[in-house]
Tab-separated table of C-alpha atoms in Angstrom:
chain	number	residue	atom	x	y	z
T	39	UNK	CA	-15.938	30.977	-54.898
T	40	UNK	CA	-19.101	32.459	-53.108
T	41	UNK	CA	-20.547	28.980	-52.336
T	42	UNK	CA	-24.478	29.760	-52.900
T	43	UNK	CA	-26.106	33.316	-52.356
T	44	UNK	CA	-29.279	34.676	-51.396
T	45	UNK	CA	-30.698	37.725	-51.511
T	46	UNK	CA	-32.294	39.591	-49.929
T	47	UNK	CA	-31.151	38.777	-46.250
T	48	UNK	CA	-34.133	40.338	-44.621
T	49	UNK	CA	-37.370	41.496	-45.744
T	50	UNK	CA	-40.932	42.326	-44.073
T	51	UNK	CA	-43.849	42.236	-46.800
T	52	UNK	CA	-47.253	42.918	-45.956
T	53	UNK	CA	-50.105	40.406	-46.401
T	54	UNK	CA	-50.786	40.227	-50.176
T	55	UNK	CA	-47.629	41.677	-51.698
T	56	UNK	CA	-45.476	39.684	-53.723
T	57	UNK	CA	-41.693	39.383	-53.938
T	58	UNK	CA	-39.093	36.973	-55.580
T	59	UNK	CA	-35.950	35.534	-53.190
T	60	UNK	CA	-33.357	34.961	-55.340
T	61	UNK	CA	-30.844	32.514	-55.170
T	62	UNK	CA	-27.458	31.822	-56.980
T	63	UNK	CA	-24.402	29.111	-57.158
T	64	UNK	CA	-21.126	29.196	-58.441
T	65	UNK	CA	-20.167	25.692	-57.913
T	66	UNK	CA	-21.633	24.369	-61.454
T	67	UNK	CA	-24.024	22.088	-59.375
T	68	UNK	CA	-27.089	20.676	-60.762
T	69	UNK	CA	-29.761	20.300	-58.216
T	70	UNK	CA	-30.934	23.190	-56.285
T	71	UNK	CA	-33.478	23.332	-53.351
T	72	UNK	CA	-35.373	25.786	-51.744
T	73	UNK	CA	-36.619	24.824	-47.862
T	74	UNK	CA	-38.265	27.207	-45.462
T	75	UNK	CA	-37.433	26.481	-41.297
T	76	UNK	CA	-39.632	27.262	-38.799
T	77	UNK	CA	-38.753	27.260	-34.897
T	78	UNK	CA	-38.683	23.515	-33.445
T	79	UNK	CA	-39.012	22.290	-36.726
T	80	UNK	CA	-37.092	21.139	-39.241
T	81	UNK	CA	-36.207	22.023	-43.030
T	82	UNK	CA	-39.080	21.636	-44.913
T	83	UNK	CA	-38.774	21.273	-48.935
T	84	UNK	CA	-40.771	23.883	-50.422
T	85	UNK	CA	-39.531	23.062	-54.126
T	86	UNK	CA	-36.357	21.498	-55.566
T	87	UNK	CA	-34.885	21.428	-59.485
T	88	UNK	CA	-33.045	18.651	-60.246
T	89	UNK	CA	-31.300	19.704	-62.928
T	90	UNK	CA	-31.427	22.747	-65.299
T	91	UNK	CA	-35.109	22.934	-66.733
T	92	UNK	CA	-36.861	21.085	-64.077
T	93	UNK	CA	-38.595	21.786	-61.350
T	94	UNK	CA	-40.871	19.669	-58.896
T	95	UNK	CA	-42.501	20.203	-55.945
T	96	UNK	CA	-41.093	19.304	-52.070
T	97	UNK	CA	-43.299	18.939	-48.882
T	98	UNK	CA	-44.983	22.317	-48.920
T	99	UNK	CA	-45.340	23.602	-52.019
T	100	UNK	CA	-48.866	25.762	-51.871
T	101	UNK	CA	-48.179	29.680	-52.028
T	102	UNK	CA	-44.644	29.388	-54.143
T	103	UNK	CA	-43.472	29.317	-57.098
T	104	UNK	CA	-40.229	28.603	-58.719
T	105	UNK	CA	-38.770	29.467	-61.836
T	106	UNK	CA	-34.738	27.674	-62.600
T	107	UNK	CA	-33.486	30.481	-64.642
T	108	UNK	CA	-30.051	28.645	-65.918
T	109	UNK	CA	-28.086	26.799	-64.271
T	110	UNK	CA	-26.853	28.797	-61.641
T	111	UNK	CA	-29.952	30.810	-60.685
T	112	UNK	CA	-33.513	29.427	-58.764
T	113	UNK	CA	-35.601	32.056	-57.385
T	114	UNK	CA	-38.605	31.470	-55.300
T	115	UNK	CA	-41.580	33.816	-55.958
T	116	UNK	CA	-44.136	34.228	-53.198
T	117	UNK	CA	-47.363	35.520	-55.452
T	118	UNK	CA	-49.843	36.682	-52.408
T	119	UNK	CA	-47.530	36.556	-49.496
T	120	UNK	CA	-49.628	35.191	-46.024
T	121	UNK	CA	-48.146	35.126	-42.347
T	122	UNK	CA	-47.917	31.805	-42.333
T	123	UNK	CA	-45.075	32.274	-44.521
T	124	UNK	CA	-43.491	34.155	-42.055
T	125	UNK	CA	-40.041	32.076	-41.686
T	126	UNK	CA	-36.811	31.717	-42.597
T	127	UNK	CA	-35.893	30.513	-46.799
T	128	UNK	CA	-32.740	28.504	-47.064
T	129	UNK	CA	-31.441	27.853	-50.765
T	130	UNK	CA	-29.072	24.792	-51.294
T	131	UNK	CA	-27.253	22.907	-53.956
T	132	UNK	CA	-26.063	19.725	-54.548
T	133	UNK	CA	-24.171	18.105	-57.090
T	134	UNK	CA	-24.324	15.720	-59.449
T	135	UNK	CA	-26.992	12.969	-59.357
T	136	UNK	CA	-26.027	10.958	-56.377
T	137	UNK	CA	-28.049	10.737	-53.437
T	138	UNK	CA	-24.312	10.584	-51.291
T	139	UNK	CA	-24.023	13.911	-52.477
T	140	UNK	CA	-24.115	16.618	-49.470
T	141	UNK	CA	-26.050	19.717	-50.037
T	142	UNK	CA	-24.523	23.270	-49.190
T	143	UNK	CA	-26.811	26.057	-47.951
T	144	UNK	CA	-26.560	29.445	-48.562
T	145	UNK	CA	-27.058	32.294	-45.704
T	146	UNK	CA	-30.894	32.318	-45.414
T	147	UNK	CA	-33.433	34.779	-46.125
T	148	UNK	CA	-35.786	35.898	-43.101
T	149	UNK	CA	-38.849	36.916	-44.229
T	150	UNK	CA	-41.625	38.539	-41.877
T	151	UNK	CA	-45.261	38.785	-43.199
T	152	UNK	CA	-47.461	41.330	-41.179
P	193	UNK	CA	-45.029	9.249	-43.834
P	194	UNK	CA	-41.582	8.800	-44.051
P	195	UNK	CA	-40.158	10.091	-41.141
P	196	UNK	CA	-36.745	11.579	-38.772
P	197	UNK	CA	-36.861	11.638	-35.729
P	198	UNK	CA	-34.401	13.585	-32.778
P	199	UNK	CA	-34.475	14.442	-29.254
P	200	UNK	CA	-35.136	18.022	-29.530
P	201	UNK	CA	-33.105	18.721	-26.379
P	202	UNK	CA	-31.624	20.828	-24.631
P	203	UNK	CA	-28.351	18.568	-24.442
P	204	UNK	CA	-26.379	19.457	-21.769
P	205	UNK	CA	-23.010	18.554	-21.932
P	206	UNK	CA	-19.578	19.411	-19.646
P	207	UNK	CA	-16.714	20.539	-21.644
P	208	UNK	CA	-14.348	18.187	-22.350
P	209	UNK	CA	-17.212	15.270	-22.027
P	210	UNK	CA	-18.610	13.244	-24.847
P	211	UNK	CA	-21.589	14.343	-26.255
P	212	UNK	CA	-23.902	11.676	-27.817
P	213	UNK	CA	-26.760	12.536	-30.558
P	214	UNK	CA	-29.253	10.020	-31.747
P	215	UNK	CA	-31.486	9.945	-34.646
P	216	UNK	CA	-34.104	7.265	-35.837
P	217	UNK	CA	-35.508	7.128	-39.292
P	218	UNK	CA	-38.443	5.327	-41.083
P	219	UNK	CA	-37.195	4.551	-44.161
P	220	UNK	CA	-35.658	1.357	-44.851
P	221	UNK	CA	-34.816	2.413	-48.198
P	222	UNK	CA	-32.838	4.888	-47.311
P	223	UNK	CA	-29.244	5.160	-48.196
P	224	UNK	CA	-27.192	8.031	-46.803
P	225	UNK	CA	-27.078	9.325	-43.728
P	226	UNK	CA	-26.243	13.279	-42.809
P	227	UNK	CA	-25.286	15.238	-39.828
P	228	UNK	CA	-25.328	19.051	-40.006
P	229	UNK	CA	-24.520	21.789	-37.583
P	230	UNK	CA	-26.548	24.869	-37.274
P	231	UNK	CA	-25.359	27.849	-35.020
P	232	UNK	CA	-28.398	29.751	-34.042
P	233	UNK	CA	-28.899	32.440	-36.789
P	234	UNK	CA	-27.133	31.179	-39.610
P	235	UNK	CA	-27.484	28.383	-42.045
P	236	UNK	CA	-26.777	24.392	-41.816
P	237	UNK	CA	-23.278	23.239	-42.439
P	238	UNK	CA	-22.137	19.319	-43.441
P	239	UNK	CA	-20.005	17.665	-40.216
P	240	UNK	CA	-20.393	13.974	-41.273
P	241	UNK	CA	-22.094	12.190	-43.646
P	242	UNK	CA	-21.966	7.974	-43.520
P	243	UNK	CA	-23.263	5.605	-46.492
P	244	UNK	CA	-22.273	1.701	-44.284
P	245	UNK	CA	-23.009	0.389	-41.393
P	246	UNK	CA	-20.604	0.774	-38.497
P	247	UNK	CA	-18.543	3.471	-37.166
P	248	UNK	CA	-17.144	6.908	-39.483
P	249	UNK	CA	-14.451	8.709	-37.308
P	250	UNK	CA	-13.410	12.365	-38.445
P	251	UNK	CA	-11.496	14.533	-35.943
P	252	UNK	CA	-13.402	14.530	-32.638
P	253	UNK	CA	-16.700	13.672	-34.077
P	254	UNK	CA	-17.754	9.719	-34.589
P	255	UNK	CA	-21.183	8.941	-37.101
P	256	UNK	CA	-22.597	5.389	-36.429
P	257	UNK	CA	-25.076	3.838	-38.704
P	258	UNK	CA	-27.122	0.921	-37.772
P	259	UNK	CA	-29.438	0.026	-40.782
P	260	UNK	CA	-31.291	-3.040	-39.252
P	261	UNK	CA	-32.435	-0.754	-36.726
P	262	UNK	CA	-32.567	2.359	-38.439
P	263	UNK	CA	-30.754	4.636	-36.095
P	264	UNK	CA	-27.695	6.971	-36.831
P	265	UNK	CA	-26.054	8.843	-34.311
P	266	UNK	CA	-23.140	11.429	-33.799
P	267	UNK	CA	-20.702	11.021	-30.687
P	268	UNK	CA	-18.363	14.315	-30.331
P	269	UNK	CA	-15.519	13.847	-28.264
P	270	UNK	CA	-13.664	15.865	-25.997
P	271	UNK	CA	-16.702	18.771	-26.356
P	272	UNK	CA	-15.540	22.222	-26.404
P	273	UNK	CA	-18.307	25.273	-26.091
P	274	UNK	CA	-17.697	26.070	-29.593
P	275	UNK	CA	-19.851	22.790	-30.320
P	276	UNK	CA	-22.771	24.115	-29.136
P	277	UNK	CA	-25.380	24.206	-31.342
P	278	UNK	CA	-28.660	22.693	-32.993
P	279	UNK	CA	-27.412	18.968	-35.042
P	280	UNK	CA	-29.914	18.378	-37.976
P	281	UNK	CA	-30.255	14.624	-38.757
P	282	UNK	CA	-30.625	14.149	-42.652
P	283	UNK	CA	-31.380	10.921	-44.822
P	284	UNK	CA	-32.430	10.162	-48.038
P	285	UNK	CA	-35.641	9.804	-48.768
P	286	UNK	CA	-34.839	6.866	-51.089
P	287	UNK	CA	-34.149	8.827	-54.034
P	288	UNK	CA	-31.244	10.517	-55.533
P	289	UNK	CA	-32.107	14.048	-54.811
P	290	UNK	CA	-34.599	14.824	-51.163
P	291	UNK	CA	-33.625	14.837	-48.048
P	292	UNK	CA	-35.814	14.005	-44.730
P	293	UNK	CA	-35.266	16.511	-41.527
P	294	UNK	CA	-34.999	15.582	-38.226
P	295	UNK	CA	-36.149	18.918	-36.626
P	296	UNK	CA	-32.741	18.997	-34.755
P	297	UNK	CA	-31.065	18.532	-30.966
P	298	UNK	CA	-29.518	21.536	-29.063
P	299	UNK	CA	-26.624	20.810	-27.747
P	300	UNK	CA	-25.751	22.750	-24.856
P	301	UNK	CA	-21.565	22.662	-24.080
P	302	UNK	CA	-21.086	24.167	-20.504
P	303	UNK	CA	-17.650	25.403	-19.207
């Protein structure tokens, strides 16, 4: 098993482009998360899905979008990308419904915006 | 605001010493209780996680949970420099599905 993927791993984007991070899990989890971590601070939830076909929003949610594609695939879309996104995009996963359920965190995505 | 907080550190620590991390939280409905490691460039990683109050022992590392006054912390035993690294506190947020950050502790394990 892979665990959960990202891609890409690095990117640089210039202010106003767009791109899509994409994430994937093969562990037939249900919820899926998207945070962004910036230096001295914490994770920070940008959006999460629940389950397949929902999707809320987490802390920070202005400038994203998310679309939960099945049940393996959420993808973060950045529409008009700003340096304050300038960071670093973890995906996660958890399963089932529990909140004693760990999450597990793919590689990361750093993403510079000049 | 609900609300993690950590000593963001450095934590120095002598090899071979116990190294103690503390975390505080503002939600008293919160449930479970996370510790992850984070080695600088690459993603967070589940060490403990602890649901009761008292003591969880796994290996060298200890969680301790103290619900009436809200504080968690992680004691690693024996420390080795392979332990160093930035702990992330998580807890529930009440619900079954976010998690509140502490923004993390580096832990600095000197030979």
């Amino acid at each position: 098993n892979a665990g959960v993927t990202q891609t890409p791993k690095f990117q640089v984007l210039k202010t106003g482009q767009s791109m899509t991070l994409q994430c994937a899990q093969d562990m037939n989890h249900n919820s899926m998360y998207w945070y962004r971590q910036d230096p001295g601070m914490g994770l920070r939830l940008i959006y999460y899905s629940a389950s397949e076909g929902t999707t809320d929003k987490g802390e920070v949610p202005n400038g994203y979008n998310v679309s939960r594609l099945n049940k393996r695939e959420f993808s973060l879309r950045l529409e008009s990308a700003a340096p304050s996104q300038t960071s670093v995009y973890f995906c996660a996963s958890k399963p089932g419904t529990s909140s004693y359920n760990e999450q597990f965190f793919g590689p990361g995505t750093r993403l510079t915006v000049l | 605001q609900k609300e993690v907080e950590q000593n963001s550190g450095p934590l120095s620590v002598p090899e071979g010493a116990i190294a103690s991390l503390n975390c505080t939280y503002s939600d008293r409905g919160s449930q479970s209780f996370f510790w992850y490691r984070q080695y600088s460039g690459k993603s967070p990683e589940l060490i403990m996680s602890i649901y009761s109050n008292g003591d969880k022992e796994d290996g060298r590392f200890t969680a301790q949970l103290n619900k009436a006054s809200q504080y968690v912390s992680l004691l690693i035993r024996d420390s080795q420099p392979s332990d160093s690294a930035t702990y992330l506190c998580a807890v529930n947020d009440g619900s079954n599905y976010q998690l509140i950050w502490g923004a993390g502790t580096k832990l600095i394990i000197k030979p």
